[in-house]
CSV table of C-alpha atoms in Angstrom, one decimal:
chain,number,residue,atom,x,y,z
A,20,UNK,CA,-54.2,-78.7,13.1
A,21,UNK,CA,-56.4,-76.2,15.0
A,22,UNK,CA,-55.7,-73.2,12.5
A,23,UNK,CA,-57.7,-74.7,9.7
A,24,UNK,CA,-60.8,-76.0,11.0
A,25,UNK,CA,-61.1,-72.6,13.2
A,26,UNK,CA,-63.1,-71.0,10.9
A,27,UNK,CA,-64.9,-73.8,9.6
A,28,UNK,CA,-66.1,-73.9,13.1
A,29,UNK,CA,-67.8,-70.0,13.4
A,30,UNK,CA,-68.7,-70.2,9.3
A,31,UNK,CA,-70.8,-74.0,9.1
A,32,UNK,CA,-73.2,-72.9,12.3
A,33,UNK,CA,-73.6,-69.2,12.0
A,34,UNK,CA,-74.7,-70.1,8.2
A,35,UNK,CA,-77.0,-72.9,9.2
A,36,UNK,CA,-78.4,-70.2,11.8
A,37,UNK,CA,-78.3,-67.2,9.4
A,38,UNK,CA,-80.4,-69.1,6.5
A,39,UNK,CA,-83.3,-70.8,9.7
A,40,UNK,CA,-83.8,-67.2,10.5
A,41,UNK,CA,-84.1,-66.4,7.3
A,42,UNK,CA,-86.5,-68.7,6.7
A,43,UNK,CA,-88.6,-67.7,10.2
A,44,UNK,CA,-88.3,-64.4,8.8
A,45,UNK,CA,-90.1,-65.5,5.6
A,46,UNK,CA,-93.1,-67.4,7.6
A,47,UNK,CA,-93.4,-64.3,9.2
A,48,UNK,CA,-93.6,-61.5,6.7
A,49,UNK,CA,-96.0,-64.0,4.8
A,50,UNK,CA,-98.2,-64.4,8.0
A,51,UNK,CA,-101.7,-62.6,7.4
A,52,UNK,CA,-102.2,-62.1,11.2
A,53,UNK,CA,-98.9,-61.2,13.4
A,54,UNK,CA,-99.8,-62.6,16.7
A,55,UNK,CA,-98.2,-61.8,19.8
A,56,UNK,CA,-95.9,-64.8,19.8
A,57,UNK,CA,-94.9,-64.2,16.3
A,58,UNK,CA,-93.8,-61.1,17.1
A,59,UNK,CA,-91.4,-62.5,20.1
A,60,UNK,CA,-90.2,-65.4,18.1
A,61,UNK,CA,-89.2,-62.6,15.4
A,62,UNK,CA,-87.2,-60.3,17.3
A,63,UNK,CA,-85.3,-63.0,19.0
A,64,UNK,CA,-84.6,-64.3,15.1
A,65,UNK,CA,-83.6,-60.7,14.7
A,66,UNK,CA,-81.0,-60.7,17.2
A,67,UNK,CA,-80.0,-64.5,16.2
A,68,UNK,CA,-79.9,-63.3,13.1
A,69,UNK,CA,-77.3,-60.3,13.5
A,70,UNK,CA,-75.2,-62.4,16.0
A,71,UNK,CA,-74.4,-65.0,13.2
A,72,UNK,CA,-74.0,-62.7,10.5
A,73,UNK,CA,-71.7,-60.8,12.8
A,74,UNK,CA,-69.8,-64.3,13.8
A,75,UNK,CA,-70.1,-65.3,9.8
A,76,UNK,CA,-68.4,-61.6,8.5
A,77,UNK,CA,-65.9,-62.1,11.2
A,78,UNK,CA,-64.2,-64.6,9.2
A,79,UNK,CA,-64.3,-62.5,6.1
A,80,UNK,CA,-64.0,-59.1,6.4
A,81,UNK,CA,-60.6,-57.9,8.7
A,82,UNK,CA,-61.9,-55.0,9.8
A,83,UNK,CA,-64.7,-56.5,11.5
A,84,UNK,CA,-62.5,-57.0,14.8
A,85,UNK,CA,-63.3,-52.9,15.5
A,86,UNK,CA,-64.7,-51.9,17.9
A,87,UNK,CA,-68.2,-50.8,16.8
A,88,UNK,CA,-68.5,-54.4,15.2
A,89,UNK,CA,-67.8,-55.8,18.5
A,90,UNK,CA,-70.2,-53.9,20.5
A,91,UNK,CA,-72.9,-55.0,17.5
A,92,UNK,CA,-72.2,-58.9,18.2
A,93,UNK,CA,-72.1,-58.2,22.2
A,94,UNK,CA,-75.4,-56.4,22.0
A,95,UNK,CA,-77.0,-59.1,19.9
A,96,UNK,CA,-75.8,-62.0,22.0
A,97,UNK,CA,-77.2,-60.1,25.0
A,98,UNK,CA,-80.5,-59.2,23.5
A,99,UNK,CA,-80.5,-62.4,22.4
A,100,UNK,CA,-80.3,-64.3,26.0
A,101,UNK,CA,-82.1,-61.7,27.2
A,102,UNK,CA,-84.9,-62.1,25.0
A,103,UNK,CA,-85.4,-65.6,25.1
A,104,UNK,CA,-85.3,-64.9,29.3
A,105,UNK,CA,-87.7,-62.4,28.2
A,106,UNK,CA,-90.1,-64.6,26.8
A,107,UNK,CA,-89.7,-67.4,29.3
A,108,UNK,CA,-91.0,-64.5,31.7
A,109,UNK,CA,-94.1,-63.7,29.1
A,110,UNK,CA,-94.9,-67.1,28.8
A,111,UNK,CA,-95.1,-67.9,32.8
A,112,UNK,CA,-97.2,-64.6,33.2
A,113,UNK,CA,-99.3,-65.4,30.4
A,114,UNK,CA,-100.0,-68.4,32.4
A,115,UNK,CA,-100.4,-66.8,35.7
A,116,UNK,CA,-102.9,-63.7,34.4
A,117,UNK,CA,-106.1,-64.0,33.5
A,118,UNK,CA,-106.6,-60.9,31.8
A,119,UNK,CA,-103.4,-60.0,30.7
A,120,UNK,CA,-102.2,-56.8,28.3
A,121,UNK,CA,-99.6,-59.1,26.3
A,122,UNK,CA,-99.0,-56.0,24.0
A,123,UNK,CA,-98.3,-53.8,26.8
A,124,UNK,CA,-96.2,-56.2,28.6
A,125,UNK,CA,-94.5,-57.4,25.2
A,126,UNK,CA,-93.3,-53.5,25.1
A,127,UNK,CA,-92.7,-53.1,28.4
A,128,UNK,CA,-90.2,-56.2,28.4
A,129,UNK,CA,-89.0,-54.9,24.3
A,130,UNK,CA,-87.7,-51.5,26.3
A,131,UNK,CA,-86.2,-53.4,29.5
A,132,UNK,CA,-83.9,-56.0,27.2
A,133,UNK,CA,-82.9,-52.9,24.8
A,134,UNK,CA,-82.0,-51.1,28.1
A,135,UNK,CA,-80.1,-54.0,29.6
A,136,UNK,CA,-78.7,-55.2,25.9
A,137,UNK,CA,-77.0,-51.8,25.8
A,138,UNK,CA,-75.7,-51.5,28.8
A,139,UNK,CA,-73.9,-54.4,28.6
A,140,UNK,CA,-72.7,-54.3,25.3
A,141,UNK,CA,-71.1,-51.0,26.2
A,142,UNK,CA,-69.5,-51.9,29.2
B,27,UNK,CA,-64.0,-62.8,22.2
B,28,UNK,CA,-60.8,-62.7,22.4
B,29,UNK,CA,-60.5,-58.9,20.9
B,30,UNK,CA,-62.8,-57.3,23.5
B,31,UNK,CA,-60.4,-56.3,25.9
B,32,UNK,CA,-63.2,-57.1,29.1
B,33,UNK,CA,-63.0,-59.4,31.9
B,34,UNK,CA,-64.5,-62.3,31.0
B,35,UNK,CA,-66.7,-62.8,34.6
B,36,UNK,CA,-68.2,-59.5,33.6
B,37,UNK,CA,-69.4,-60.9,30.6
B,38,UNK,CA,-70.4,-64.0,31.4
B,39,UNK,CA,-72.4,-62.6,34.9
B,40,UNK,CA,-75.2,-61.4,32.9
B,41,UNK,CA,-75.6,-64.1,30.6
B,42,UNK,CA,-75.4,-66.5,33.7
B,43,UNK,CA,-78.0,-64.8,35.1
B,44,UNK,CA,-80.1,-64.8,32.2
B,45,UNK,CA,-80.1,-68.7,31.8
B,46,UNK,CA,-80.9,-69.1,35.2
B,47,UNK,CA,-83.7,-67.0,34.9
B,48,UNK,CA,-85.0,-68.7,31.9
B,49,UNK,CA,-84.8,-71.8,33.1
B,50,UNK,CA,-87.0,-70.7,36.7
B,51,UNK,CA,-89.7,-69.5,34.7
B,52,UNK,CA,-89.9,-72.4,32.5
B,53,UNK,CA,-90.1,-74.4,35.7
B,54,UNK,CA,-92.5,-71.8,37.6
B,55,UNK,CA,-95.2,-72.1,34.3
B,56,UNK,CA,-94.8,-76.2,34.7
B,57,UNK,CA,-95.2,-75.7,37.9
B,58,UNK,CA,-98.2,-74.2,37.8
B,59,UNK,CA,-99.8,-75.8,34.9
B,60,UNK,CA,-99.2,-78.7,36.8
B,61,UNK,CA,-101.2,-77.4,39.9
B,62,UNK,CA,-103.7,-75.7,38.2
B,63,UNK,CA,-104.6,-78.7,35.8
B,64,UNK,CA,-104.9,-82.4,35.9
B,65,UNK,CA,-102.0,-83.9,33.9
B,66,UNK,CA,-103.6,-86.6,32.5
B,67,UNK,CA,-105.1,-84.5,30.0
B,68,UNK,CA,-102.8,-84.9,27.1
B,69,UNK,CA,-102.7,-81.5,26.1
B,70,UNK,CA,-101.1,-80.4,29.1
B,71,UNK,CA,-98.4,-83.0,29.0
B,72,UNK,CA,-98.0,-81.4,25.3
B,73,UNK,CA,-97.5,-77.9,27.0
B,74,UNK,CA,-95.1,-78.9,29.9
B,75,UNK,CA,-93.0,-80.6,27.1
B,76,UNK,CA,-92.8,-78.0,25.0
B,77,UNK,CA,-91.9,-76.0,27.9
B,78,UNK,CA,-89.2,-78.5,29.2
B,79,UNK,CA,-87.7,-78.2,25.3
B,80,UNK,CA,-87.6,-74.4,25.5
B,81,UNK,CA,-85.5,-74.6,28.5
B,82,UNK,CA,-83.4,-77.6,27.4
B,83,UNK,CA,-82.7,-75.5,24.1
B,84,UNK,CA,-81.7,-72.3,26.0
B,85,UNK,CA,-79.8,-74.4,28.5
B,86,UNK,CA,-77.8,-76.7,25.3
B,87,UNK,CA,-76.8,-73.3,23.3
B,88,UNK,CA,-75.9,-70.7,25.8
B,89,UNK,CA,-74.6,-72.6,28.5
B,90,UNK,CA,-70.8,-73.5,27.0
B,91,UNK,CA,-70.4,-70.3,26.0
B,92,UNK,CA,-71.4,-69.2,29.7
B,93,UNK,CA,-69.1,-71.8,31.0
B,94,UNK,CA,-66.4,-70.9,29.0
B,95,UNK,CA,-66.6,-67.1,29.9
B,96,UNK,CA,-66.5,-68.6,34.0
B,97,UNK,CA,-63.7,-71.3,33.5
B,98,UNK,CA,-61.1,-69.6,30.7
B,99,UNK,CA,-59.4,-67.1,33.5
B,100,UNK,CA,-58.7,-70.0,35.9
B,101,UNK,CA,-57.3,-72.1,32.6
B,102,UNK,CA,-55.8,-70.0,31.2
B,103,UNK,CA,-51.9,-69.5,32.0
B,104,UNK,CA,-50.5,-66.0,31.0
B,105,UNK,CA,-47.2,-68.0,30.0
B,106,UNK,CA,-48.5,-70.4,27.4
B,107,UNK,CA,-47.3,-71.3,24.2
B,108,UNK,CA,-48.9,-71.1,20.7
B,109,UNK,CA,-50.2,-74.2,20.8
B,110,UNK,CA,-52.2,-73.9,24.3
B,111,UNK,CA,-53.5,-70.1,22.9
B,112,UNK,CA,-54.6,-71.8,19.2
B,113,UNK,CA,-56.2,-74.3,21.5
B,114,UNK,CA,-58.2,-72.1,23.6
B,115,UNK,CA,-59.0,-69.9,20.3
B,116,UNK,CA,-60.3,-73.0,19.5
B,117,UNK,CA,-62.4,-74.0,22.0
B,118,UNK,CA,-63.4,-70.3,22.1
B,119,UNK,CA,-64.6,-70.9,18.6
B,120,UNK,CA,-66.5,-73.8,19.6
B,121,UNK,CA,-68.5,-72.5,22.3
B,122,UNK,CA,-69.4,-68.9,20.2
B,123,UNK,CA,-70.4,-71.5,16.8
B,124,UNK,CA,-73.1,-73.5,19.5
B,125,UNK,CA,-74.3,-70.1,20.4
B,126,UNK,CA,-74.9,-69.2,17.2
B,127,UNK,CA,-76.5,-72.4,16.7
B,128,UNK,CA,-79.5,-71.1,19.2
B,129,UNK,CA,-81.0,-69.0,16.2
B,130,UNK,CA,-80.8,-72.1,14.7
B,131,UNK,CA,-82.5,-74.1,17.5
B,132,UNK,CA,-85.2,-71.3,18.6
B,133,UNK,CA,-86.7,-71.1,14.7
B,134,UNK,CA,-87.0,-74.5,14.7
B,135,UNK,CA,-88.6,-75.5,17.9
B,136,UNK,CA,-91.0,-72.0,18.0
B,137,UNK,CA,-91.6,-72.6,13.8
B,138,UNK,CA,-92.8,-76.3,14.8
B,139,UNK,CA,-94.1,-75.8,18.4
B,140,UNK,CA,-95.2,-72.4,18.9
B,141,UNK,CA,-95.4,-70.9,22.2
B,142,UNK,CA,-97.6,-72.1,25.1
B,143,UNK,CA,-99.3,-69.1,26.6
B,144,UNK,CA,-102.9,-68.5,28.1
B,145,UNK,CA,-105.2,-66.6,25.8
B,146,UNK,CA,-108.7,-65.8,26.6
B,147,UNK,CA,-109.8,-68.4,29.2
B,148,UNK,CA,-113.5,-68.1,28.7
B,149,UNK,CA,-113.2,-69.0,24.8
B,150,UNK,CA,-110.4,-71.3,24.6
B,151,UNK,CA,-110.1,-75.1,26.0
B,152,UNK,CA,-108.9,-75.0,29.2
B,153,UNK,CA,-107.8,-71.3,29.1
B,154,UNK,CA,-104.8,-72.8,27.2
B,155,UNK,CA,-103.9,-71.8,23.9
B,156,UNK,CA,-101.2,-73.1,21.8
B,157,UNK,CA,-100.6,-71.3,19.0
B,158,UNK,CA,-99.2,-73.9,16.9
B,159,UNK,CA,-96.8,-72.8,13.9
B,160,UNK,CA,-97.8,-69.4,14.9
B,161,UNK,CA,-95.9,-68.1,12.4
């Protein structure tokens, strides 16, 4: 019973998450002015984005279970967390500052969740 | 998952710790949007509900696969059959499909909602600024 809805399972969400970034990716290559936010709300769709396409090829290609394909979906699902735990953190300072270097701070946090990402996914 | 080879606390730890650090700063910037401004205004009540759905949506998508990652070694029995290891494959699958699900989730609510952050106080209303569909 289980054996064939199991992929059906990783294949229906991953697309339905592969094809939204796609389409955030669109609003934002077709955005005049890149804010700040845009920016943040891209990279996590970037690391959305690879962590569905790595769940979608999964069920398709066999040799996707290697190692180096593994450490790609761990580092994207950490980045991804991260991220968003990332922005949380943005958003409160944001909020707290009055003059605040979002740029600087946007790097700053783009180099810590890179760091962290990595790590983990290498574990 | 399954093919990783790890302990499954060491890869849930992080992600644990993640969540629950998402979810305090969404409830520190309430917090202090709450102190800092009068909450009858409705723009505010906007921004601490957009704030609230951040964290619900971060909470909703990550969490079963967190959950799963905790629980699995204490389910798990080393002498099961097929059926109980197609089972847990399946609720394996389950948990990683709602997690991709959060790409899903986050383009939606950001596309729609943008993000609530101060900008320049002097210019804006209220120091607040939401940036909506920001992108």
């Amino acid at each position: 019973m289980y054996s064939a809805t199991i992929p059906l399972l990783s294949i229906i969400p991953s697309s339905i998450a592969c094809l939204s970034c796609l389409w955030l990716f669109f609003y934002y290559f077709k955005a005049k002015n890149k804010s700040i936010e845009s920016s943040m709300v891209f990279t996590l769709g970037v690391s959305d984005f690879i962590y569905s396409l790595m769940n979608l090829a999964k069920q398709g290609l066999p040799s996707i279970d290697d190692a180096p394909f593994i450490i790609i979906q761990f580092f994207a699902l950490y980045f991804s967390i991260y991220w968003a735990s990332a922005i949380a953190f943005m958003v409160y300072k944001s909020l707290k500052e009055m003059h605040l270097n979002s740029r600087r701070l946007f790097s700053q946090c783009f180099g810590c969740v890179l760091i962290f990402s990595v790590f983990f996914a290498l574990m | 998952m399954e093919g990783s080879g790890r302990s499954f606390h060491l890869l849930a730890a992080p992600l644990l710790l993640a969540l629950i650090l998402t979810i305090l700063f969404y409830i520190k910037s309430i917090k202090l949007l709450r102190e800092e401004m009068d909450c009858a205004v409705s723009s505010t009540s906007r921004y601490i509900g957009n704030f609230k759905l951040y964290s619900f949506t971060q909470l909703l998508t990550f969490s079963p696969l967190v959950i799963y990652l905790l629980l699995i070694e204490y389910l798990r029995d080393s002498e099961e059959d097929d059926s109980t290891a197609c089972f847990w494959t399946y609720v394996s699958e389950i948990c990683q499909g709602i997690t991709s699900l959060s790409g899903f989730a986050n383009s939606m609510i950001f596309l729609s909602k943008g993000i609530v952050r101060y900008e320049e106080r002097s210019t804006s209303d209220m120091g607040l600024y939401l940036s909506d569909n920001s992108v």
